[in-house]
Phi, psi and omega in degrees: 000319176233064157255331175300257218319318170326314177290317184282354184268020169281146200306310189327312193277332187296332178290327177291328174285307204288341158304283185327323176238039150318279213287342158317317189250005190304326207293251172018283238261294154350285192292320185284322168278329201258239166148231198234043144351255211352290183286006175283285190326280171320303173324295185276025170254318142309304170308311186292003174258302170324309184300287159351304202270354166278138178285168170223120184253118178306179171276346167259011138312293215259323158309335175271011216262030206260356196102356184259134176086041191067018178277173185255141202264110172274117176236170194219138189226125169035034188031051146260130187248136141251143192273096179272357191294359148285359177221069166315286195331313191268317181242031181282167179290135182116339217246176198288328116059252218306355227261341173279349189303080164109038194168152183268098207252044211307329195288317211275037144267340189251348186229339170089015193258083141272056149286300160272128192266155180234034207320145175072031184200330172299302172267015165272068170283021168296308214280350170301144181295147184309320180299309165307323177296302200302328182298292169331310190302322184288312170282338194285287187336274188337316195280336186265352157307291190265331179238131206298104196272100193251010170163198167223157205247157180286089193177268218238312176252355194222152180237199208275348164258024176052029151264162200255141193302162154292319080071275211290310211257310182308308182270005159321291207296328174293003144292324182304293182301308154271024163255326181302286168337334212273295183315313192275344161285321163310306195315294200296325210269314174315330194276313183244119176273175200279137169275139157321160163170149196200145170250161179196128209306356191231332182239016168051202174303132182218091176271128181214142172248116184284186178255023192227328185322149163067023174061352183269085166309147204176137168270024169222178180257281161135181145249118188282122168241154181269141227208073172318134179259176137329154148059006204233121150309308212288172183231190193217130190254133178217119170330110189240138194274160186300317181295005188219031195266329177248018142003132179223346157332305174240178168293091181237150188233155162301139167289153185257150203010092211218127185269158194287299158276040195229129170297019175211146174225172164236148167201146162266148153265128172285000000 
């Protein structure tokens, strides 16, 4: 028996087994020594290339960037830069556009207004309503979606090492915050739904609830009351069951003459 076994215990052969199921076993073998370095390593190594490849761009920078001279047309968002110059159509000079172009215009994504540029007022969005900011968040998705992310721009949300400002770290939270109102309005909009409602030049306004009313199949009918949301001056008129009538969850008001248990109102607007 171990006149068999002599060969295989010469050091020579034994180096050749211990090759073999290396490689066999290499994934393994790895996996048990690396654990998961490896993709750690790679990930920042990748971001730290990502980070390299970002430009940090001044406000006079970011200004030549309009389409004049062969240049490529730049906009800047919530002091994110984009490259837009495949949507020539929309932001080439002339064009509807064009008014974003080589500047951070964030709010007048929210108010339409482009006429007047304002430095130090264009981008200054704290002061916007939770639906707007949620809108903004909404246009950034698009822009990072659709168009070519070439760098940060210096200034209100990024500071010079392209970290992002207390400026910045504010309306995060105040996005937070309006997405949180946001959940929480849905929640709210399933518990009391939406009333019908329709006009007309001799009887103004007429809100009423059905068991269908506000698209929400449902075995009861409900009474319309106005119904202040989160985050929203404005009210909604929405169908409330008699047991959710003295609610202190949300703000709800009476239609003014109006009977308190009657599944319809009339109101004038003024």
């Amino acid at each position: 028996m171990l006149r068999f076994l002599k060969p295989v215990l010469k050091p020579h052969f034994l180096v050749i087994v211990l090759g073999i199921a290396a490689g066999i076993y290499y994934p393994q073998i790895k996996e048990h020594f690396l654990g998961k370095s490896v993709d750690v390593s790679f990930e920042s190594a990748k971001q730290q290339q990502q980070q390299q490849q970002e430009k940090l761009f001044t406000k006079e920078e970011l200004a030549q960037f309009n389409g004049e001279n062969d240049k490529p047309l730049y906009l800047a968002l919530l002091g994110r830069v984009y490259n837009v110059t495949r949507g020539a159509k929309h932001y080439g000079s002339g064009c509807e556009y064009h008014f974003f172009v080589g500047r951070d215009a964030s709010v007048s994504f929210i108010t339409g207004e482009f006429d007047d540029y304002v430095e130090g007022e264009a981008d200054d969005v704290l002061s916007l309503k939770p639906a707007d900011l949620l809108g903004l968040h909404n246009w950034q998705n698009f822009y990072e979606k659709d168009y070519e992310f070439k760098g940060k721009l210096i200034g209100r949300f990024y500071d010079e090492q392209g970290q992002l400002t207390t400026y910045h770290h504010k309306y995060l939270a105040l996005l937070e915050q309006a997405k949180d109102e946001k959940a929480t309005n849905q929640k709210l909009r399933e518990k009391y739904p939406d009333c019908n409602i329709e006009w007309s030049a001799d009887k103004g306004s007429h809100v009423w609830c059905t068991k269908s009313s506000g698209g929400k199949n449902r075995n009861w009918v409900g009474y319309p009351r106005k119904l202040f949301e989160i985050g929203n001056s404005n009210f909604r008129c929405a169908c409330l069951r008699k047991e959710d009538l003295d609610t202190t969850e949300v703000m709800i008001a009476q239609y003014d003459n109006c009977e308190p248990l009657s599944h319809e109102c009339y109101y004038q607007v003024d």
